[in-house]
Amino acid sequence: MLVRKNVTSLAPALAAAILLTAGCGGGDEAKSGSGHASSSPTPHGYVEGATEAAEQQSRLLLGDPGSGETRVLDLITGKVHDIARSPGATALTTDGRFGYFHGPDGIRVLDSGAWMVDHGDHVHYYRAKIKEVGELPAGTGTSIRSDAGVTVASSADGKASVYRRADLEKGALGTPSPLPGTFAGAVVPYAEHLVTLTAESGAPAKVAVLDRSGKRVAAPEAECEQPRGDAVTRRGVVLGCADGALLVHENDGAFTAEKIPYGEDVPTAERAVEFRHRPGSSTLTAPAGKDAVWVLDAGEGTWTRVRTGPVVAANTAGEGSPLVVLESDGALHGYDIPTGKETGVTDPLLKELPEAGAGGGAAPVIEVDRSRAYLNDPEGKRVYEIDYNDDLRVARTFDVDVRPSLMVETGR
């Protein structure tokens, strides 16, 4: 059983980070051209202005659409940071470091000061000061997708602009680069390229792979009827379609698109259109109507429909972990994904479920990392930390002074 430590001091983590970085291999970074050690070598993984730690430095960004109040909850120290308000924000998304507060006239960008860098065979975790970046000029329906190099804002009218990630990391938006043409879905950075869908009037959308300037470099043979929803996994980019999903994968510079069909007729109201998963996992979840959840294993190329009670929110860490579902009774329910059997249930945690769109309300969400899940309780003004590997045990409860209707986790 993997259990996160409740770290109250960074000293042990920093000491372990020294051992971690020592095992990364200094390579050419720690040597001069003559092969001798540099007089002032730059440590592997060094990031100016940030502290490296040996374990995940998670933070929760919280927002209250009604009042515009915004908070950052540091899950390592337990401290709640009071930051500038986000009036008008009705949605909150993240790319693992930056929080994007979506409003009708723009998107506020906040650097949470917690992130990770995945080098494949090892991972670096960082923490730094929380800071404002700026506001992206964007209207309702704009989506944000990012990777280590770029952040792309895709508007509802099919236009998209690319922002340099390096500028955001320095605390500035920089100058965006508009992409030529229009698109039938979000433009998703992946494998140093951009994956998207294009469509001619009346025709099904088709996959297109662009370079970072917007030039088409590949067009895998694949169509996607009525595209909705996307996610980046270790296996590739998942695009939701009327008959299932497309998995766009890169291997040695070549891009392919694989169809993952439902295998049955699925009514429009029961389609998977909004995916949630643990970053780094290839197991995705999405509501399948009112009383079931779709679980898509992108690695195996299979869909599983898990019958539940009335679904409010769902997520899973994948890799043998349970499906965690908040149901209309206010309790969390755990399900074994292969069998669909209910494996656990909590006492009702949310005494009152907000009505989406009413009084600044938004449906609660479940954020998942490698050892914990987080559930926001807007009406109770609290956040629950759940050990999903220990019968959905409530590990910690965080009381806050705002209604945390909006919540995302960074640092993963």
C-alpha positions as a printed Julia matrix, in Angstrom:
412×3 Matrix{Float64}:
   0.0    0.0     0.0
   1.38   3.37   -1.04
   0.86   6.03    1.6
   1.83   9.68    1.32
   3.74  11.09    4.26
   2.31  14.16    5.94
   5.43  16.22    5.52
   5.76  19.15    7.91
   9.31  20.07    7.02
  11.08  20.09    3.68
  14.45  19.19    5.17
  14.03  15.39    4.85
  12.7   15.79    1.33
  15.6   17.97    0.32
  18.1   15.52    1.74
  16.47  12.75   -0.24
  16.47  14.96   -3.31
  20.27  15.06   -3.15
  20.34  11.29   -3.36
  17.73  11.33   -6.13
  19.64  13.78   -8.29
  22.89  11.92   -7.69
  21.29   8.91   -9.31
  20.17  10.88  -12.37
  23.62  11.01  -13.88
  25.36  14.31  -14.26
  26.22  13.8   -17.92
  27.78  16.75  -19.68
  26.05  19.19  -17.35
  28.64  18.65  -14.62
  31.71  18.57  -16.78
  33.68  21.08  -18.79
  34.87  20.46  -22.31
  38.2   19.14  -21.03
  36.47  16.39  -19.06
  37.26  17.93  -15.65
  34.55  18.93  -13.19
  33.37  22.49  -13.65
  34.21  24.95  -10.87
  30.48  25.76  -10.5
  28.45  22.95  -12.07
  24.71  23.32  -12.53
  23.0   20.48  -10.64
  20.95  18.09  -12.73
  17.32  19.25  -12.74
  18.18  22.7   -11.38
  15.43  25.28  -11.87
  16.17  28.87  -10.92
  13.9   30.15   -8.16
  12.52  26.69   -7.29
  13.34  24.1    -4.65
  13.59  20.47   -5.71
  12.01  17.84   -3.46
  12.1   14.06   -3.36
   8.35  13.6    -3.4
   5.25  15.1    -4.93
   4.54  18.71   -3.89
   0.79  18.8    -4.47
  -1.33  21.91   -4.12
  -5.04  22.42   -4.67
  -6.33  25.52   -6.43
  -9.78  26.45   -5.14
 -12.27  28.93   -6.5
 -15.69  30.23   -5.51
 -17.6   31.37   -8.63
 -20.14  33.24   -6.53
 -17.72  35.55   -4.72
 -14.66  35.23   -6.95
 -12.57  34.28   -3.89
  -9.55  32.12   -4.71
  -7.32  30.02   -2.48
  -4.31  27.7    -2.83
  -4.16  24.8    -0.38
  -0.66  23.4     0.09
  -1.11  19.69    0.77
   2.42  19.32    2.18
   2.2   22.05    4.83
  -1.58  22.26    5.15
  -1.38  26.03    4.74
  -4.08  27.9     2.83
  -2.85  30.83    0.72
  -5.22  33.73    0.12
  -4.63  35.11   -3.38
  -6.3   37.66   -5.65
  -9.93  37.14   -6.58
 -11.11  35.69   -9.91
 -14.45  37.44  -10.4
 -16.6   35.88  -13.1
 -14.66  32.62  -13.26
 -17.02  29.7   -13.94
 -14.49  26.94  -14.68
 -10.99  26.0   -13.56
  -8.53  23.77  -15.41
  -4.85  22.96  -15.01
  -1.89  21.49  -16.86
  -0.2   20.28  -13.69
   1.44  23.6   -12.79
  -0.65  26.53  -13.99
  -4.26  27.1   -13.05
  -6.57  28.57  -15.69
  -9.62  30.42  -14.33
 -12.07  30.62  -17.23
 -14.3   33.69  -17.37
 -16.55  35.17  -20.07
 -13.98  37.72  -21.21
 -10.65  36.06  -20.48
  -8.69  33.35  -18.73
  -6.65  34.24  -15.66
  -3.37  32.3   -15.48
  -1.95  31.51  -12.05
   1.38  29.78  -11.42
   0.64  27.43   -8.51
   4.34  27.04   -7.73
   4.14  23.23   -7.72
   5.0   20.94  -10.61
   6.86  17.85  -11.74
   9.15  17.05  -14.66
   9.01  13.5   -15.97
  12.29  12.33  -17.51
  10.95   8.87  -18.24
  13.24   6.86  -15.95
  12.94   9.35  -13.08
  10.87  12.33  -11.98
  11.76  15.73  -10.51
   9.38  17.52   -8.13
   9.53  21.28   -7.55
   7.98  23.93   -5.34
   8.22  27.7    -5.7
   6.29  30.84   -4.87
   2.74  31.26   -6.14
   2.57  34.06   -8.69
   0.24  35.75  -11.13
   1.02  35.39  -14.83
  -1.68  37.41  -16.56
  -4.98  37.09  -18.39
  -5.35  35.4   -21.76
  -7.75  37.18  -24.12
 -10.32  34.44  -24.56
 -14.07  34.03  -24.76
 -16.5   31.44  -23.47
 -15.69  27.92  -24.65
 -11.94  28.43  -24.96
  -9.91  25.35  -24.01
  -6.32  25.23  -22.78
  -3.9   22.38  -23.52
  -0.19  22.31  -22.6
   3.02  20.35  -22.56
   6.56  21.23  -21.44
   7.11  23.48  -24.46
   3.88  25.27  -25.33
   0.41  26.17  -24.14
  -2.36  26.31  -26.76
  -5.6   28.26  -26.39
  -8.32  26.89  -28.71
 -11.41  29.07  -29.05
 -14.98  27.99  -29.7
 -14.82  29.34  -33.28
 -12.03  26.91  -34.21
  -9.1   29.33  -33.98
  -6.03  28.58  -31.88
  -2.95  30.41  -30.59
   0.31  29.07  -29.19
   2.07  30.54  -26.13
   5.65  29.73  -25.19
   5.77  27.81  -21.95
   9.09  29.45  -21.08
   7.34  32.83  -20.96
   4.66  31.57  -18.6
   7.3   30.06  -16.33
   8.93  33.51  -16.1
   5.63  35.06  -15.08
   4.6   36.59  -18.41
   2.18  35.61  -21.17
   4.52  36.59  -23.99
   3.34  37.09  -27.56
   1.03  34.36  -28.88
   1.51  32.79  -32.31
  -1.83  32.24  -34.09
  -2.12  28.94  -35.95
  -3.36  29.09  -39.55
  -6.74  27.58  -40.34
  -9.58  26.42  -38.14
 -10.02  23.22  -36.15
 -12.86  20.91  -35.13
 -11.61  20.43  -31.59
  -8.92  21.42  -29.14
  -5.32  21.61  -30.39
  -3.36  19.25  -28.14
   0.44  19.46  -27.72
   1.95  15.97  -27.89
   5.38  14.52  -28.79
   6.75  17.97  -29.77
   3.87  18.35  -32.24
   0.22  19.44  -32.16
  -2.61  16.92  -32.55
  -6.03  18.14  -33.62
  -9.05  17.47  -35.82
 -10.04  19.27  -38.99
 -13.35  19.05  -40.83
 -14.91  20.27  -44.03
 -18.56  21.26  -44.0
 -20.77  18.2   -43.53
 -17.85  15.76  -43.43
 -16.51  13.79  -40.46
 -13.54  15.31  -38.66
 -10.11  13.91  -39.53
  -6.94  13.7   -37.49
  -4.18  16.18  -38.33
  -0.69  16.39  -36.85
   0.99  19.81  -37.04
   4.4   21.15  -36.19
   4.59  23.91  -33.6
   4.13  26.59  -36.28
   0.91  24.99  -37.53
   2.24  23.26  -40.64
   0.63  19.88  -41.26
   3.25  17.14  -41.12
   1.06  14.02  -40.87
  -2.54  12.97  -41.45
  -3.21   9.5   -40.03
  -6.13   7.79  -41.78
  -8.85   8.18  -39.19
 -12.23   9.89  -38.93
 -14.06  11.08  -35.83
 -17.81  11.71  -35.93
 -19.09  14.39  -33.56
 -15.8   14.89  -31.66
 -16.04  15.8   -27.97
 -13.46  15.38  -25.24
  -9.73  14.68  -25.27
  -6.95  13.6   -22.94
  -3.19  13.0   -23.08
  -1.96   9.67  -21.74
   1.33   7.78  -21.81
  -0.11   5.83  -24.74
  -0.95   8.91  -26.77
  -3.76  11.42  -27.29
  -7.31  10.16  -26.79
 -10.04  11.9   -28.81
 -13.69  11.2   -28.01
 -15.94  10.33  -30.96
 -19.58   9.3   -31.42
 -18.68   5.6   -31.77
 -15.88   5.48  -29.18
 -12.44   7.08  -29.27
  -9.34   7.56  -31.37
  -5.87   7.0   -29.91
  -3.21   9.04  -31.71
   0.24   7.64  -30.99
   3.79   8.63  -31.98
   6.62   6.12  -32.47
  10.01   7.15  -33.85
   8.52  10.25  -35.47
   5.64   8.4   -37.15
   2.04   9.08  -36.07
  -0.77   6.52  -36.17
  -4.44   6.69  -35.15
  -6.18   3.66  -33.7
  -9.94   3.37  -33.34
 -11.23   2.16  -29.94
 -14.95   1.48  -30.55
 -17.54   1.06  -27.83
 -18.51  -2.26  -29.35
 -22.2   -1.45  -28.9
 -24.7    1.2   -29.84
 -24.42   4.03  -27.32
 -27.1    6.76  -27.12
 -25.82  10.3   -27.42
 -26.7   11.03  -23.77
 -24.5    8.12  -22.64
 -21.37   8.94  -24.64
 -18.05   9.68  -22.98
 -17.52  13.38  -23.65
 -15.43  14.63  -20.71
 -12.49  12.51  -19.58
 -10.88  12.53  -16.13
  -7.84  10.55  -15.04
  -4.65  10.63  -13.02
  -1.91  12.43  -14.97
   0.52   9.8   -16.23
  -2.16   7.1   -16.28
  -3.7    5.55  -19.39
  -7.01   4.73  -17.68
  -9.71   7.33  -18.31
 -13.15   7.8   -16.8
 -16.27   9.56  -18.05
 -19.95   9.5   -17.03
 -22.0    7.01  -19.08
 -25.39   8.6   -18.59
 -26.89   9.03  -15.11
 -26.14   5.68  -13.47
 -22.91   4.37  -14.94
 -19.29   5.31  -15.67
 -17.18   4.53  -18.71
 -13.63   3.37  -18.02
 -11.34   3.49  -21.05
  -8.07   1.56  -20.89
  -6.08   3.27  -23.63
  -3.26   0.73  -23.29
  -5.51  -2.28  -23.85
  -7.86  -0.43  -26.2
 -10.98  -1.44  -24.27
 -14.06   0.21  -22.79
 -15.72  -0.99  -19.57
 -19.1    0.26  -18.47
 -19.41   0.17  -14.68
 -22.96   0.39  -13.37
 -23.2    2.62  -10.3
 -25.74   4.73   -8.48
 -26.55   8.26   -9.75
 -23.17   9.74  -10.71
 -22.03  13.2    -9.61
 -18.27  12.76  -10.18
 -15.86   9.91  -10.91
 -12.14   9.23  -11.3
  -9.52   6.52  -10.89
  -5.77   6.26  -10.45
  -5.7    3.27  -12.82
  -3.21   0.41  -12.49
  -5.48  -1.78  -10.38
  -6.91   1.04   -8.27
 -10.65   1.26   -7.7
 -13.05   3.45   -9.59
 -14.05   6.2    -7.14
 -17.53   7.65   -7.64
 -19.35  10.42   -5.8
 -23.02   9.52   -5.99
 -26.15  11.53   -5.29
 -26.31  10.19   -1.72
 -23.25  12.37   -0.95
 -21.04   9.33   -0.31
 -17.99   8.05   -2.15
 -18.34   4.57   -3.6
 -15.5    2.34   -4.73
 -15.86  -0.17   -7.58
 -13.65  -2.92   -8.9
 -13.35  -2.0   -12.57
 -13.05  -5.49  -14.17
 -16.02  -6.96  -12.29
 -18.09  -3.86  -11.55
 -18.47  -4.99   -7.94
 -18.83  -2.31   -5.27
 -15.85  -2.64   -2.93
 -16.46   0.13   -0.43
 -18.55   3.13    0.53
 -18.07   6.05    2.92
 -20.57   7.72    5.16
 -22.23  10.64    3.37
 -19.53  13.3     3.11
 -21.48  15.99    1.27
 -24.66  16.82    3.14
 -25.88  19.01    0.31
 -25.01  18.81   -3.36
 -24.97  22.16   -5.2
 -27.04  22.58   -8.31
 -24.73  23.32  -11.24
 -25.17  26.88  -12.44
 -27.3   27.93   -9.48
 -25.84  30.69   -7.35
 -22.33  30.14   -8.62
 -22.59  26.43   -7.89
 -20.66  23.76   -9.72
 -20.65  19.99   -9.44
 -17.95  18.65   -7.08
 -14.96  16.9    -8.64
 -12.6   14.11   -7.64
  -8.9   14.77   -8.17
  -6.6   11.72   -8.01
  -2.85  11.28   -7.64
  -0.67   8.24   -6.93
  -1.78   7.81   -3.32
  -4.74  10.04   -2.55
  -8.0   11.37   -3.94
  -9.45  14.81   -3.14
 -13.13  15.71   -2.99
 -14.37  19.28   -2.66
 -17.42  20.06   -0.55
 -18.63  23.51   -1.64
 -21.56  23.75    0.77
 -19.5   22.51    3.73
 -16.51  24.72    2.84
 -14.05  21.85    3.09
 -11.9   19.44    1.11
 -11.58  15.74    1.92
  -8.38  13.77    1.37
  -9.21  10.11    0.67
  -6.94   7.08    0.84
  -8.56   5.09   -1.95
  -6.26   2.1    -1.29
  -7.56   1.81    2.3
 -11.31   1.33    1.87
 -11.85   5.0     0.98
 -10.63   6.12    4.38
 -10.84   9.87    5.05
  -7.18  10.65    5.76
  -7.5   14.41    6.32
 -10.16  17.09    6.22
  -9.26  20.67    5.29
 -11.61  23.45    6.34
 -11.45  26.58    4.18
 -13.12  29.98    4.37
 -14.64  29.91    0.87
 -17.02  27.67   -1.05
 -14.51  25.61   -3.07
 -16.83  24.9    -5.98
 -13.88  24.86   -8.39
 -10.87  22.65   -7.67
  -7.81  21.29   -9.48
  -4.62  19.65   -8.23
  -1.15  20.72   -9.33
   2.32  19.32   -8.61
   1.51  15.87  -10.04
